[in-house]
Every structure is written in C-alpha cells, then in structure tokens.
C-alpha cells in the first residue's frame, strides 16, 4: 500500500477495521415496504407483483412509478484506475465503489449499489453495461483509465436513455470550474480574459478545461500540457481528445507556459509544479494543485514565493478542497428528479455556477462544527462550499433540474420549483417540513419585531442577519453599536446594507420609562428604584423583556451567554404568565413529529399540573397545524404496577374527563402503547384513534433525559425546549447555541406571538 501522508489521521489497520467491523463493507439493503404480514408478502411478491409487471410491460417508463429505478444509480468500474493507485483489478475497486454508494445516500438520498465488471476491454465493458443499464435511473462510471474512459462514456451515452456520468472527469471539472468562477470574482478578473494552463491532460484535466471553456474561458487563452510537453496543433501522436484542446502556440514546456499565466490547473503528480514556475505567473495567480494524495505543489511552497495567490487542492486538510462529493450526488439528484435522458454540458455548467453562488452565501454553524469550529466566509481561503454544508441538498439540484428542462433532456419537468426545493429540504432534514410550515406562517403574518438580547455576540449577530435575510421579521440587537458593527465586520457582514436596528440599553431614550414601569411592578417585592435602574441599564434581558412588555418589540430570544434558569428568572420579573407556562420539545424521528412536555419548567408536577401541561401542549400543537393526541407516559400501564406517580397520572385523566377538553388523551401507559396502535389489542378501551403525537411526561427528569438520549443516539432531531405561556413570546436557547438554533428559536418566538394561528 502507498505510504501515509504526513497529515493523515488514521493507520492502515484503522482503515481495515472500519471496513471490517461490525459488518463487512459499507452498504446494505433496507426494504421500503412492511413485510410483517401474509398480505404484505402477497403484495410484494406473488401474486400482487404481477400487476406492476403487466403495467411496465405495456409502458417501460412505468418502471419509474412502480420500482426504485427513479432513485437508483449504479456505480460501475473495472478497476483500471483506482484512486490514483492504478490498475488493481475489478474486485480491488469494490471498497471504493461501495464508498461512492454511501456518499450518494448520505448527501443526496440517492439509492445506489456498485457493479464491478471483470474486463479491461472497452468494447466488452460497454456491451455488459448496455445490456443491464435499464435497471437504473442513472450510471456513475468510476475509476476507469484514460483514454478508454472517454470512449466508454460516449458510447454508453449514445446507447442508453439515462444519464451516464464519469465522475473522475466531470466531478473534478464541476468543482474546479466553480472555484475558478469565484477566484476570478474575488480578484476582479473575467473568465474570458484569464490565461489558463492545464498541467495534466488526463480524464479529469481535459474535462475540467472543457467545462471551463463552456463557462467562459476562451480557447486561445488555454495551454494544455501532458507528460510530453505542450499539446500544440500539429504535434505528433496526440489522441483525438487531447487534440480537441490543442492551440497554436510556440510554447513547448510547462515552465514556459506558466510565465505570465493567470491560472494553473494541476491534475498531474506530486512535484510537477515548482516554486520558480509559480513565481513567474501573473499578479494574483490562481493555483489549483489537485493531485491526490500529494498536490503538484504544496500551499506552503506557493505562499513562500507568492503571497498574493489563491490556492485550492484536492485535500481536506487545506483550504479550498476540490472534492467531487460537492457535485455528483446533487447532479444526479437533479437529473433523477426530472428523469433526465443524459447529463449534458448545460447541466454541468449550471451545477458549477450554483456551487459558486452558494460559496458566496453566509456559512451556517453546522459547517463550522463539522470542521472543528473553523469559521468560514467567502474569500481567498473559501471559494468552494464544504461537503458538510447542509444547504447543498436543496440549493444545487434545482439548478441542475432547470438546466435539464431548458436543454430538452428532461422527461418529467418540475412545475413548481419552490415546492421542489421544499421537498429536497425534507429528504435529509426531518425538521425541515415543520420549520417550513412555521416559517411560511411567520412570513405571511404581519411583520414581527424580534429582540435579540445578546446582540454583541457574533452568533447572535449572524442569526439576526439570517433572520432578516429570510424575511422572517425585523431583528433588533441589544448592545453597544460600535462593538456590534466591529463583530459584524469580522464575519463579513455590512450593517449599513442590512437594515437591522441596534439599541444600547444604557443610552436608550426609553431607559427612564422602562425603569419607572418595572419599579412600579417590583417595588412591593423587595426592589429599590436604584436596583431596577441598574437592571434596566446593565442587563439586556431585563431591557429586552421590557421592550416587549411596553410594545416596542413583539418577542425576544436570549440564552446564548447564561443558563436557562437564570434567564427565566430575569424574564419572569418583567413578563407575566398568561395561563400556565411549560417547556415543550419537538422530536422528529422516523417520519414522525412528536411533542414532549414538560421538558424545562415543572420538576415533579402534581395531577392538576399534569392536566394543565396537557391542555397547554395540546393548544400549542394545534397552533402548529397538528391535531393533538395526548398520551400520559409512565412506567405503569393503566394501574399495573401500582404506584404514586401512576396514581397522579390517573388523577390527571380524571381532571380532564371532568373538564371535557376537546382533544384526545389517554394514560397512563408506556411509550410502545402511545406510539403503536397495533400494540393496543389488550386494551380495547383506549381512546386514542391513532399514534400519540403529544407525550406528557410524569416529571421533568424523564422528559429531559428521554429527548436528549434519543438525540444523542442519533435517532432524532430535537428542537427546543420551547418556552410556552408567557404574556409575550420568549425563547431561551442553550448556552453557545448555533446560528441555526438561534434563528429557529426566533422563528418560533414570532410564530407563538400570533403568526401561527389564533390566540
């Protein structure tokens, strides 16, 4: 095996263990239909399967409707060019092909499996794939050596009526083109003016220069260099694919070609580019050294001679990684969703342009978390999105789908692109569907003024900006204006263009008004006026809550710098409870949305409090557009085994019976009875008509532990706990909450204030 690079973080044995344990390989199959009863088996196989068989026999396109074809991609290789390791045979390529299948699923929810073809003969390879190709909605060719890969892809594109895409060529081409677009944007250069040198005229290199030309680079401004030197017109022994990119030039070596060049695209080998070559380039050179695992020249060597360079590599331990996972999952996602007949130049250019556009957007905290807290913003060290950017799934495929539709290769055009983006969000993020409903209601309602109490914190500033950009309301930041502007500038945000209000509590012209009002409220609770003056002057939670109470704001978000209980005590001194205050968490798992109460307020609720929690939770869930079905959870099942906590739950049920509430409820019961109606055969008296969606816990510890346990095990997404029941809507996030979490809390605050339904 090749030696590990200096920056590698695992050993050979680590890699082998990863692929061996606990189950060999990286993929398995999971059925999409239940196989629990005889009827299920009859529908899935004989005799029920005959019905779709006959339908497809009449119309082959029905396979998209009745089978997995429409979301299925084959990853096919013969192992002749495995990850730069060379021709190691078709079976040696299987770990790579399985890995590719995993990436398809992880990043774009595309089902995939690998096919290793035992032949090195291009014609035989084409024949095999042609004869099995209709099985899939698309084919991803992988690790096939050049120049055979060009002919194989071209032949299969002609023979099959589905997308055929050689990722080693086009994936790199798409990402490097996106990077070039943004590097030129930063430097103020135009694509049609830059002089580009390609070092390495293999599959990825030729495809990259071809796509860059399609994006705007001029043919006469390019020079192609292979191991024998410059590919110029008239050179002997040049294959047809290189000859297509040959230019009239007197240059003969890479060293000569790089003199005065604006861009060098390296897809050759370690050491192919020297410091002297880099030093000879034009001002502000763009250097993409993408050989793996070691680039043609390291970023350290480039910067030692050219501090003005923009650099990209193929490695994750340097800035600006050209990683194909940014392209192929989303390209196929868009192609499959319009049932495209092929992947054409228009779709690849659209993908590159979309990636370039996304890199110019503000970067969410989820990305920083995936990259060990490294903060990213558009600039010389961030010209390409990172693979763990959660926006890729809904941002990129619509551009690809639209290009397929515009270029006439789509069988099934998308009529509502906004609805398509919404559906893409739901594919990987279980909270997206609910948040979309809530965000839509907030946007449609009268504009809400949301106070971000800890306005000097960078995460809060970015959240306020994101909230404003999403048109969810008007953010108000509490803090010192000079410091807020300074912190905003450090993350690349220009407040002059943002329209966000900044209020300094100490110098506000409402300071005295708030002090007088709060003193009147607290004077008989042991507070002197100077105490209240200090609270309003120096504590942003008091000031923000007073803004809400006095009508200068509608709701507030806080909690980034203080723990929940401390913040709640401060807010409660200013704002009163309407009926009953509870904490409720939203748990999204396995296609279900569950609401769990009380997760933050009542430590050991009595029967009356349990009934009130259920009423408040049901009312909140109804405002969120759901029909509440409440289950009171317990270790016991309708009195068995007996105990004090179970008796409190039974008393809560009796209280609700007497009140005649207008929602379904039942208890006490364990989780399996609440969530699975089929498990209730022994309890025919149960009143729930379906699975419960509101779970009332017997105590705060059981609520908090259960939600956090499920979240920690990776089985669910948890939102909250959300605070419900104050006279003005306040959401308290966790210490050091992410930007996304703060925006979510602000959105819920605006929603609970009245955007989501009737009070």
XYZ file of C-alpha atoms in Angstrom:
759
model
C 0.000 0.000 0.000
C 1.183 3.589 -0.521
C 2.807 5.394 2.393
C 0.520 7.501 4.529
C 0.904 11.228 4.096
C 2.210 13.377 6.951
C -1.230 14.772 7.772
C -3.178 11.509 7.670
C -5.093 10.906 10.899
C -5.535 7.112 10.768
C -3.456 3.989 10.314
C -3.809 1.199 7.769
C -5.298 -1.003 10.482
C -7.827 1.686 11.380
C -8.988 1.707 7.768
C -9.225 -2.086 7.622
C -11.146 -2.240 10.908
C -13.545 0.408 9.665
C -14.388 -1.670 6.603
C -14.490 -4.972 8.520
C -16.431 -4.180 11.718
C -19.140 -4.637 12.863
C -20.347 -5.883 9.452
C -18.044 -6.243 6.430
C -18.475 -3.487 3.852
C -20.289 -0.178 3.948
C -23.729 -0.802 2.417
C -26.772 -2.995 2.934
C -30.338 -3.130 1.649
C -33.406 -1.960 3.568
C -36.957 -2.619 2.320
C -39.222 0.388 1.788
C -42.429 -1.550 2.426
C -43.548 -3.501 5.518
C -43.020 -7.254 5.393
C -44.886 -8.118 8.574
C -47.979 -9.993 7.361
C -49.026 -12.546 4.775
C -50.824 -9.776 2.902
C -47.611 -7.751 2.745
C -45.784 -10.719 1.219
C -48.578 -11.324 -1.278
C -48.455 -7.709 -2.417
C -44.658 -7.561 -2.550
C -44.249 -10.798 -4.445
C -46.663 -13.313 -5.902
C -49.452 -12.750 -6.820
C -49.541 -8.952 -6.239
C -46.319 -8.203 -8.076
C -47.900 -9.351 -11.353
C -49.941 -6.151 -11.546
C -46.987 -3.733 -11.884
C -45.206 -6.287 -14.099
C -48.018 -6.118 -16.637
C -48.196 -2.335 -16.390
C -44.463 -1.992 -17.110
C -44.716 -4.493 -19.967
C -47.163 -2.107 -21.638
C -45.140 1.031 -20.862
C -41.486 0.695 -19.815
C -41.485 4.204 -18.303
C -43.897 2.924 -15.637
C -40.805 1.370 -14.028
C -40.159 4.855 -12.650
C -43.537 4.724 -10.873
C -43.607 1.147 -9.603
C -39.946 0.339 -8.897
C -36.926 2.018 -7.340
C -35.492 2.942 -10.772
C -36.208 6.645 -10.394
C -33.981 6.964 -7.328
C -31.395 4.333 -8.186
C -27.875 4.824 -9.538
C -25.273 2.193 -10.398
C -21.628 2.887 -9.577
C -19.714 0.881 -12.175
C -15.974 0.278 -12.593
C -13.460 -2.172 -13.982
C -10.745 -1.063 -11.549
C -8.267 0.124 -14.161
C -7.532 3.451 -12.412
C -8.366 3.110 -8.710
C -7.885 6.351 -6.761
C -4.588 7.021 -8.461
C -3.322 3.579 -7.384
C -3.562 2.200 -10.899
C -4.984 -0.956 -12.421
C -5.536 -3.280 -9.458
C -8.444 -5.243 -10.848
C -12.192 -5.031 -10.641
C -12.565 -6.577 -7.165
C -9.988 -4.222 -5.668
C -12.234 -1.366 -6.772
C -15.204 -2.650 -4.733
C -14.398 -0.748 -1.483
C -14.227 2.463 -3.495
C -17.475 1.751 -5.324
C -19.246 0.929 -2.062
C -17.905 4.179 -0.665
C -19.326 6.071 -3.603
C -22.722 4.461 -2.985
C -22.592 5.562 0.658
C -21.876 9.137 -0.403
C -24.819 9.156 -2.808
C -27.130 8.191 0.053
C -25.586 10.366 2.735
C -25.506 13.582 0.763
C -28.441 13.402 -1.664
C -30.645 10.478 -0.554
C -29.915 8.678 -3.829
C -30.038 4.881 -3.563
C -27.071 3.217 -5.182
C -25.162 -0.021 -5.420
C -21.890 -0.997 -7.006
C -21.148 -3.141 -10.072
C -17.607 -4.351 -10.745
C -17.090 -5.528 -14.335
C -14.383 -8.132 -14.943
C -12.918 -6.846 -18.188
C -10.338 -4.323 -19.349
C -11.637 -4.362 -22.916
C -13.627 -1.149 -23.541
C -15.993 -2.728 -26.065
C -16.780 -5.654 -23.781
C -17.312 -3.259 -20.871
C -19.753 -1.207 -22.963
C -21.626 -4.338 -24.010
C -22.055 -5.512 -20.401
C -23.286 -2.145 -19.121
C -25.515 -1.570 -22.142
C -27.328 -4.851 -21.506
C -28.006 -4.160 -17.821
C -28.238 -0.362 -17.961
C -32.035 -0.066 -17.974
C -32.094 -1.309 -14.369
C -31.128 2.127 -13.085
C -32.174 5.732 -13.384
C -28.542 6.704 -13.938
C -24.999 5.323 -14.137
C -21.924 6.729 -12.419
C -18.738 5.435 -14.069
C -15.743 5.378 -11.766
C -12.003 4.636 -11.768
C -11.672 3.738 -15.462
C -8.360 4.684 -17.020
C -7.814 7.271 -19.727
C -8.271 7.407 -22.686
C -10.649 4.404 -22.653
C -12.945 6.215 -20.226
C -13.786 8.854 -22.855
C -14.918 6.302 -25.406
C -16.788 4.182 -22.845
C -18.754 7.172 -21.592
C -19.503 8.453 -25.089
C -20.672 5.026 -26.322
C -22.915 4.438 -23.293
C -24.430 7.909 -23.601
C -25.419 7.023 -27.158
C -26.695 3.550 -26.305
C -28.644 4.271 -23.102
C -31.552 6.629 -22.445
C -30.437 7.547 -18.925
C -27.700 9.812 -17.503
C -24.211 8.311 -17.820
C -21.581 10.303 -15.939
C -17.883 9.583 -15.450
C -17.211 11.279 -12.132
C -13.420 11.197 -12.372
C -13.768 13.503 -15.361
C -16.745 15.688 -14.683
C -16.911 15.845 -10.891
C -13.493 17.441 -10.703
C -14.379 19.643 -13.668
C -17.518 20.987 -11.993
C -15.847 21.781 -8.660
C -12.739 23.330 -10.192
C -14.876 25.447 -12.525
C -16.915 26.676 -9.542
C -13.663 27.533 -7.779
C -12.336 29.368 -10.833
C -15.544 31.405 -11.125
C -15.211 32.556 -7.520
C -11.447 33.115 -7.599
C -11.926 35.400 -10.593
C -14.811 37.107 -8.778
C -12.584 37.873 -5.780
C -9.711 39.146 -7.935
C -11.901 41.164 -10.287
C -10.867 39.102 -13.300
C -13.137 37.951 -16.137
C -13.220 34.349 -17.273
C -12.866 35.372 -20.896
C -9.638 37.245 -20.114
C -7.693 34.813 -17.899
C -4.873 32.721 -19.318
C -5.222 29.121 -18.134
C -2.581 26.395 -18.124
C -3.601 22.774 -17.605
C -0.847 20.577 -16.148
C -2.011 17.002 -16.637
C -4.055 16.062 -19.707
C -5.825 13.017 -18.289
C -9.544 12.454 -17.938
C -10.119 14.983 -15.150
C -7.849 17.582 -16.701
C -9.372 17.518 -20.180
C -12.894 17.562 -18.781
C -12.006 20.474 -16.489
C -10.583 22.621 -19.261
C -13.561 21.730 -21.447
C -16.073 22.828 -18.818
C -14.129 25.991 -18.067
C -14.401 26.868 -21.734
C -18.138 26.193 -21.621
C -18.312 28.598 -18.651
C -16.481 31.399 -20.489
C -12.723 30.774 -20.741
C -11.540 31.355 -24.322
C -9.839 28.547 -26.271
C -6.991 30.808 -27.389
C -6.194 31.618 -23.730
C -5.550 27.989 -22.796
C -2.459 25.796 -22.930
C -2.605 22.029 -22.329
C 0.492 20.237 -21.031
C 0.920 16.454 -20.750
C 3.969 14.397 -19.789
C 5.486 15.066 -23.231
C 5.059 18.830 -23.048
C 2.615 21.325 -24.528
C -0.182 19.921 -26.688
C 0.066 22.204 -29.699
C -1.597 21.960 -33.088
C 0.381 19.676 -35.359
C 2.115 17.706 -32.599
C 2.522 14.028 -33.457
C 0.975 11.137 -31.526
C -1.822 13.102 -29.879
C -5.136 11.308 -29.376
C -8.408 12.859 -30.502
C -9.420 14.008 -27.017
C -6.239 15.984 -26.412
C -6.174 17.245 -29.990
C -9.557 18.875 -29.446
C -7.894 21.246 -26.940
C -4.652 21.891 -28.848
C -3.792 25.540 -29.582
C -1.463 27.415 -31.925
C 1.426 28.279 -29.629
C 5.211 28.494 -29.629
C 5.316 27.233 -26.029
C 6.695 23.739 -25.501
C 7.125 23.137 -21.758
C 5.085 23.677 -18.608
C 7.746 26.066 -17.343
C 7.355 28.226 -20.460
C 3.567 28.020 -20.401
C 3.275 29.291 -16.827
C 5.155 32.522 -17.482
C 2.526 35.262 -17.192
C -0.346 32.781 -16.751
C -3.266 33.764 -14.531
C -4.346 30.218 -13.699
C -2.730 26.802 -13.478
C -4.921 23.721 -13.141
C -2.827 20.880 -11.750
C -4.056 17.330 -12.307
C -0.700 15.659 -12.762
C 1.537 14.394 -9.949
C 3.450 15.476 -6.865
C 6.238 17.945 -7.693
C 5.021 18.732 -11.214
C 4.866 22.473 -10.392
C 7.866 24.262 -8.891
C 8.249 27.465 -6.892
C 10.027 29.053 -9.836
C 7.065 28.349 -12.110
C 4.672 29.917 -9.607
C 6.905 32.953 -9.214
C 6.741 33.564 -12.969
C 2.939 33.781 -13.082
C 0.865 36.950 -13.437
C -0.137 39.015 -10.372
C -2.711 37.348 -8.087
C -2.256 33.882 -9.593
C -4.888 31.165 -9.200
C -3.278 27.797 -8.455
C -5.353 24.620 -8.292
C -2.929 21.818 -7.343
C -5.335 18.872 -7.239
C -3.219 15.725 -7.475
C -4.000 13.264 -4.672
C -2.801 12.403 -2.131
C 0.012 14.928 -2.657
C -0.531 18.090 -4.716
C 1.729 19.231 -7.544
C 2.998 21.920 -5.167
C 2.024 22.460 -1.540
C 0.233 25.631 -0.437
C 3.169 26.342 1.889
C 5.579 26.367 -1.062
C 3.243 28.539 -3.130
C 2.891 31.119 -0.358
C 6.639 31.222 0.191
C 7.021 32.843 -3.248
C 3.541 34.286 -3.962
C 1.599 35.691 -1.016
C -0.981 37.018 -3.491
C -2.053 33.553 -4.725
C -5.446 31.873 -4.373
C -4.846 28.159 -3.833
C -7.008 25.051 -3.993
C -6.040 21.408 -3.570
C -7.741 18.020 -3.503
C -7.055 17.578 0.212
C -9.329 18.208 3.176
C -6.528 19.459 5.428
C -6.018 22.585 3.310
C -8.432 25.383 2.479
C -10.460 25.188 -0.747
C -10.712 21.434 -1.167
C -11.812 20.326 -4.643
C -13.974 17.415 -3.503
C -16.168 15.602 -6.013
C -18.798 14.900 -3.352
C -19.866 18.510 -3.878
C -21.049 17.635 -7.373
C -22.045 14.076 -8.231
C -24.739 13.481 -5.548
C -26.561 16.716 -6.337
C -26.081 16.461 -10.086
C -27.722 13.026 -10.058
C -30.391 14.205 -7.611
C -31.491 16.909 -10.049
C -31.150 14.616 -13.078
C -33.182 11.806 -11.486
C -35.915 14.132 -10.318
C -36.672 15.252 -13.885
C -35.965 11.761 -15.266
C -33.235 13.188 -17.481
C -32.099 11.224 -20.534
C -28.478 12.339 -20.119
C -26.153 14.728 -18.292
C -25.144 17.467 -20.720
C -22.836 20.484 -20.673
C -25.676 22.793 -19.658
C -26.383 20.751 -16.524
C -22.702 20.627 -15.546
C -22.232 24.383 -16.029
C -25.401 25.017 -14.002
C -24.035 22.840 -11.203
C -20.721 24.736 -11.185
C -22.437 28.123 -11.170
C -24.747 27.040 -8.340
C -21.788 25.879 -6.240
C -20.029 29.179 -6.857
C -23.135 31.104 -5.808
C -23.562 29.055 -2.631
C -19.974 29.741 -1.533
C -20.773 33.454 -1.562
C -23.593 32.988 0.975
C -23.110 33.257 4.751
C -21.845 29.929 6.116
C -24.020 28.191 8.771
C -22.611 26.982 12.081
C -23.223 23.330 11.184
C -20.351 23.681 8.723
C -18.007 25.094 11.366
C -18.933 22.225 13.708
C -18.052 19.686 11.028
C -14.683 21.384 10.523
C -13.609 21.613 14.170
C -15.031 25.070 14.720
C -13.179 26.736 11.825
C -15.180 29.812 10.841
C -15.568 30.194 7.089
C -16.575 33.162 4.985
C -16.258 33.905 1.291
C -12.752 34.978 0.379
C -9.359 33.679 -0.741
C -9.494 30.735 1.680
C -13.128 29.869 0.977
C -14.053 29.828 -2.709
C -15.785 26.425 -2.752
C -18.532 25.179 -0.393
C -17.586 22.452 2.049
C -19.092 18.954 1.763
C -20.958 19.208 5.080
C -22.841 22.361 4.179
C -26.493 21.351 4.850
C -27.759 23.700 2.144
C -26.237 21.722 -0.736
C -29.151 19.265 -0.963
C -31.749 21.942 -1.682
C -29.568 24.597 -3.319
C -27.795 22.687 -6.112
C -30.288 20.161 -7.633
C -32.872 22.779 -8.720
C -30.263 24.470 -10.929
C -29.371 21.113 -12.477
C -33.031 20.183 -12.971
C -33.798 23.554 -14.542
C -30.867 23.217 -16.951
C -32.081 19.733 -17.935
C -35.552 21.131 -18.589
C -34.250 24.133 -20.545
C -31.977 21.945 -22.694
C -34.733 19.454 -23.504
C -33.389 16.295 -21.827
C -35.986 16.109 -19.021
C -38.777 13.538 -19.298
C -40.702 14.878 -16.305
C -40.376 18.666 -15.900
C -40.807 20.178 -12.445
C -43.761 22.571 -12.419
C -43.251 24.197 -9.001
C -39.574 24.805 -8.268
C -40.273 26.263 -4.798
C -42.183 23.124 -3.849
C -39.282 21.056 -5.229
C -36.802 22.923 -3.022
C -39.079 22.313 -0.060
C -39.213 18.595 -0.854
C -35.421 18.477 -1.090
C -35.097 20.030 2.366
C -37.318 17.294 3.775
C -35.241 14.472 2.247
C -32.365 14.824 4.686
C -33.551 17.202 7.405
C -36.542 15.873 9.366
C -37.142 19.284 10.926
C -37.434 20.997 7.547
C -41.102 20.221 6.860
C -42.276 21.554 10.213
C -39.964 24.555 10.070
C -41.153 25.342 6.568
C -44.758 25.488 7.744
C -43.813 27.708 10.660
C -41.536 29.951 8.592
C -44.247 30.328 5.943
C -46.785 31.375 8.553
C -44.352 33.897 10.060
C -43.628 35.436 6.647
C -47.331 35.646 5.805
C -48.272 37.300 9.116
C -47.782 40.978 9.990
C -44.099 41.750 10.486
C -42.792 40.802 13.946
C -40.118 42.782 15.788
C -37.829 40.272 17.466
C -35.338 41.399 20.114
C -32.028 39.516 20.115
C -30.983 40.327 23.693
C -27.311 39.316 23.454
C -26.676 41.443 20.387
C -22.901 41.761 20.764
C -22.319 38.005 20.350
C -21.116 37.043 16.882
C -23.501 34.092 16.607
C -26.422 36.338 17.563
C -25.403 38.979 15.014
C -25.245 36.359 12.276
C -28.585 34.906 13.391
C -30.210 38.332 13.243
C -28.781 38.806 9.754
C -30.037 35.377 8.674
C -33.461 36.093 10.191
C -33.641 39.369 8.272
C -32.397 37.793 5.020
C -35.055 35.090 5.297
C -37.698 37.823 5.588
C -38.965 36.390 8.865
C -39.285 39.721 10.643
C -37.403 42.752 11.923
C -34.499 41.916 14.250
C -33.408 44.306 16.998
C -29.959 43.817 18.515
C -29.323 44.944 22.097
C -25.763 46.081 22.746
C -23.103 48.681 22.054
C -23.323 49.747 18.432
C -19.570 50.146 17.914
C -18.858 46.615 19.166
C -21.747 45.091 17.210
C -20.536 46.704 13.995
C -16.969 45.579 14.686
C -18.020 41.967 15.300
C -20.266 42.028 12.247
C -17.430 43.274 10.044
C -15.158 40.472 11.277
C -17.563 37.888 9.845
C -18.033 39.810 6.613
C -21.420 41.415 7.315
C -22.023 45.053 6.371
C -24.628 46.531 8.714
C -25.124 49.562 6.513
C -26.870 47.302 3.993
C -28.795 45.209 6.493
C -31.491 47.428 7.979
C -31.132 45.961 11.487
C -31.858 48.169 14.493
C -29.290 48.412 17.269
C -30.330 49.586 20.743
C -27.887 50.350 23.559
C -29.793 49.864 26.813
C -27.597 52.288 28.764
C -28.188 55.289 26.477
C -31.681 54.473 25.204
C -34.207 57.318 25.441
C -36.664 54.755 26.863
C -34.401 53.873 29.756
C -36.262 56.009 32.296
C -39.668 54.869 31.025
C -38.727 51.212 31.443
C -37.228 51.859 34.882
C -40.365 53.612 36.154
C -42.629 50.906 34.769
C -40.618 47.986 36.159
C -40.146 49.677 39.543
C -43.928 50.039 39.852
C -44.182 46.315 39.151
C -41.439 45.206 41.580
C -41.485 47.797 44.387
C -43.549 45.592 46.706
C -41.283 42.607 46.027
C -38.205 43.991 47.760
C -36.655 46.047 44.931
C -35.490 49.655 45.309
C -35.641 52.011 42.352
C -31.852 52.036 42.066
C -31.945 48.230 41.831
C -34.376 48.422 38.950
C -32.389 51.219 37.298
C -29.286 49.024 37.408
C -31.226 46.062 35.951
C -32.515 48.111 33.006
C -29.154 49.823 32.428
C -26.867 46.840 32.704
C -28.826 43.679 31.985
C -30.010 43.188 28.414
C -32.546 40.525 29.347
C -34.451 42.980 31.549
C -34.255 45.686 28.902
C -35.316 43.347 26.073
C -38.216 41.943 28.095
C -39.304 45.498 28.955
C -39.269 46.372 25.252
C -41.705 43.510 24.677
C -43.868 44.394 27.657
C -44.107 48.070 26.641
C -44.860 47.347 22.987
C -41.599 48.374 21.333
C -40.992 44.752 20.337
C -43.157 41.674 19.897
C -40.951 38.864 21.185
C -37.392 38.060 22.199
C -34.594 35.479 22.003
C -31.857 35.042 24.586
C -29.780 32.434 26.425
C -26.501 32.269 24.494
C -24.427 33.599 27.424
C -26.413 32.488 30.512
C -28.026 29.294 31.699
C -31.734 28.665 31.248
C -32.852 29.044 34.872
C -31.064 32.346 35.378
C -32.522 33.808 32.179
C -36.013 32.580 33.014
C -35.922 34.216 36.465
C -34.888 37.526 34.917
C -37.549 37.425 32.223
C -40.253 36.378 34.712
C -39.617 39.514 36.788
C -40.702 41.538 33.771
C -43.286 39.375 31.986
C -46.258 37.558 33.493
C -47.619 34.113 32.710
C -50.876 34.067 30.714
C -52.340 30.760 31.889
C -49.641 28.194 32.530
C -46.024 28.185 31.418
C -44.492 24.954 30.141
C -41.434 23.799 28.266
C -42.051 21.701 25.183
C -39.561 19.942 22.936
C -40.236 18.837 19.372
C -38.800 15.453 18.470
C -38.589 14.477 14.802
C -37.779 10.841 14.100
C -38.559 8.162 11.506
C -41.084 10.296 9.675
C -42.907 11.330 12.862
C -43.230 14.626 14.677
C -43.631 14.237 18.444
C -44.168 16.966 21.038
C -42.773 16.266 24.503
C -43.833 18.170 27.648
C -42.823 19.360 30.166
C -39.104 19.478 29.427
C -37.971 22.574 31.326
C -40.379 24.055 33.921
C -42.235 21.631 36.242
C -39.872 19.354 38.121
C -42.427 16.985 39.713
C -45.885 18.073 38.533
C -48.930 17.034 40.549
C -52.138 15.794 38.935
C -53.564 19.277 38.398
C -50.315 20.463 36.849
C -50.135 17.405 34.586
C -53.636 18.191 33.307
C -52.666 21.832 32.713
C -49.492 20.770 30.901
C -51.573 18.563 28.600
C -54.029 21.384 27.860
C -51.263 23.889 27.137
C -49.316 21.410 24.997
C -52.398 20.411 23.004
C -53.246 24.059 22.376
C -49.705 24.778 21.178
C -49.659 21.732 18.905
C -52.966 22.788 17.381
C -51.459 26.222 16.650
C -48.620 24.425 14.885
C -51.135 22.902 12.492
C -51.315 19.436 14.048
C -54.245 17.546 15.609
C -53.176 16.756 19.184
C -53.425 13.199 20.510
C -52.090 13.235 24.062
C -50.537 10.260 25.840
C -49.542 10.444 29.502
C -46.427 8.302 29.751
C -45.457 6.218 32.758
C -43.603 3.087 33.809
C -47.025 1.558 34.534
C -49.899 0.567 32.250
C -53.353 1.545 33.479
C -52.562 0.840 37.125
C -50.170 -2.089 36.679
C -47.893 -1.989 38.571
C -49.420 0.427 41.099
C -47.517 3.421 42.441
C -47.785 7.062 43.495
C -46.595 8.509 40.191
C -49.037 6.377 38.247
C -51.852 7.491 40.527
C -51.040 11.148 39.801
C -51.362 10.433 36.099
C -54.691 8.672 36.631
C -55.911 11.653 38.624
C -54.863 13.972 35.767
C -57.001 11.874 33.400
C -59.982 12.257 35.755
C -59.461 16.026 35.822
C -59.502 16.189 32.026
C -62.614 13.991 31.969
C -64.375 16.492 34.209
C -63.283 19.477 32.130
C -64.486 17.983 28.850
C -61.487 19.101 26.800
C -61.663 18.984 23.001
C -58.681 16.759 22.233
C -57.884 13.061 22.516
C -55.970 11.948 25.601
C -55.193 8.711 27.392
C -52.957 7.290 30.093
C -51.065 6.129 31.934
C -49.057 4.000 29.519
C -45.547 3.110 28.344
C -44.184 4.535 25.061
C -44.960 1.465 22.932
C -48.708 1.770 23.565
C -48.617 5.504 22.877
C -46.798 5.197 19.580
C -48.019 1.899 18.139
C -51.795 1.394 17.788
C -51.235 -2.263 16.865
C -49.798 -2.898 20.345
C -53.112 -1.962 21.993
C -55.031 -5.193 21.382
C -55.186 -5.965 25.123
C -56.607 -2.517 25.885
C -59.745 -2.093 23.736
C -60.959 0.773 25.931
C -58.159 3.122 24.830
C -59.475 6.395 23.431
C -56.617 7.343 21.114
C -57.588 6.872 17.453
C -54.021 6.745 16.180
C -50.478 7.084 17.412
C -49.993 9.777 20.039
C -48.118 12.893 18.976
C -48.091 14.731 22.338
C -46.238 12.907 25.107
C -46.787 14.250 28.624
C -44.021 13.030 30.888
C -44.516 12.350 34.606
C -41.563 14.540 35.605
C -39.033 16.939 34.130
C -36.162 14.479 34.502
C -37.889 11.818 32.419
C -38.773 14.387 29.739
C -35.294 15.869 29.534
C -33.439 12.561 29.706
C -35.588 10.812 27.102
C -35.323 13.574 24.495
C -31.598 14.038 24.988
C -30.976 10.305 24.925
C -32.761 9.883 21.602
C -30.899 12.880 20.188
C -27.519 11.631 21.421
C -28.082 8.223 19.847
C -28.705 9.902 16.502
C -32.265 8.684 16.261
C -33.971 12.052 16.039
C -33.725 15.775 15.585
C -34.808 17.706 18.694
C -35.978 21.330 18.653
C -36.247 23.103 21.973
C -37.192 23.074 24.738
C -39.528 25.855 23.641
C -40.995 28.145 26.266
C -44.787 28.450 26.045
C -47.240 30.512 28.088
C -45.699 33.905 28.891
C -47.675 37.042 28.090
C -45.086 37.844 25.425
C -43.257 35.182 23.471
C -39.723 34.493 24.739
C -37.430 31.696 23.594
C -34.354 30.756 25.600
C -31.699 28.908 23.636
C -28.947 26.781 25.129
C -25.561 28.189 26.064
C -23.388 28.652 22.960
C -26.290 27.841 20.623
C -25.520 27.747 16.905
C -26.717 30.365 14.456
C -29.316 27.945 13.078
C -30.635 27.191 16.575
C -30.963 30.900 17.337
C -32.820 31.534 14.061
C -35.128 28.599 14.811
C -35.854 29.998 18.275
C -36.537 33.463 16.836
C -38.884 31.964 14.258
C -40.815 30.105 16.963
C -40.935 33.277 19.052
C -42.504 35.165 16.155
C -44.856 32.262 15.464
C -46.022 31.879 19.054
C -46.641 35.616 19.256
C -49.527 35.164 16.832
C -48.148 34.411 13.388
C -49.198 30.820 13.504
C -52.854 30.973 14.302
C -55.440 32.277 16.693
C -54.523 33.055 20.271
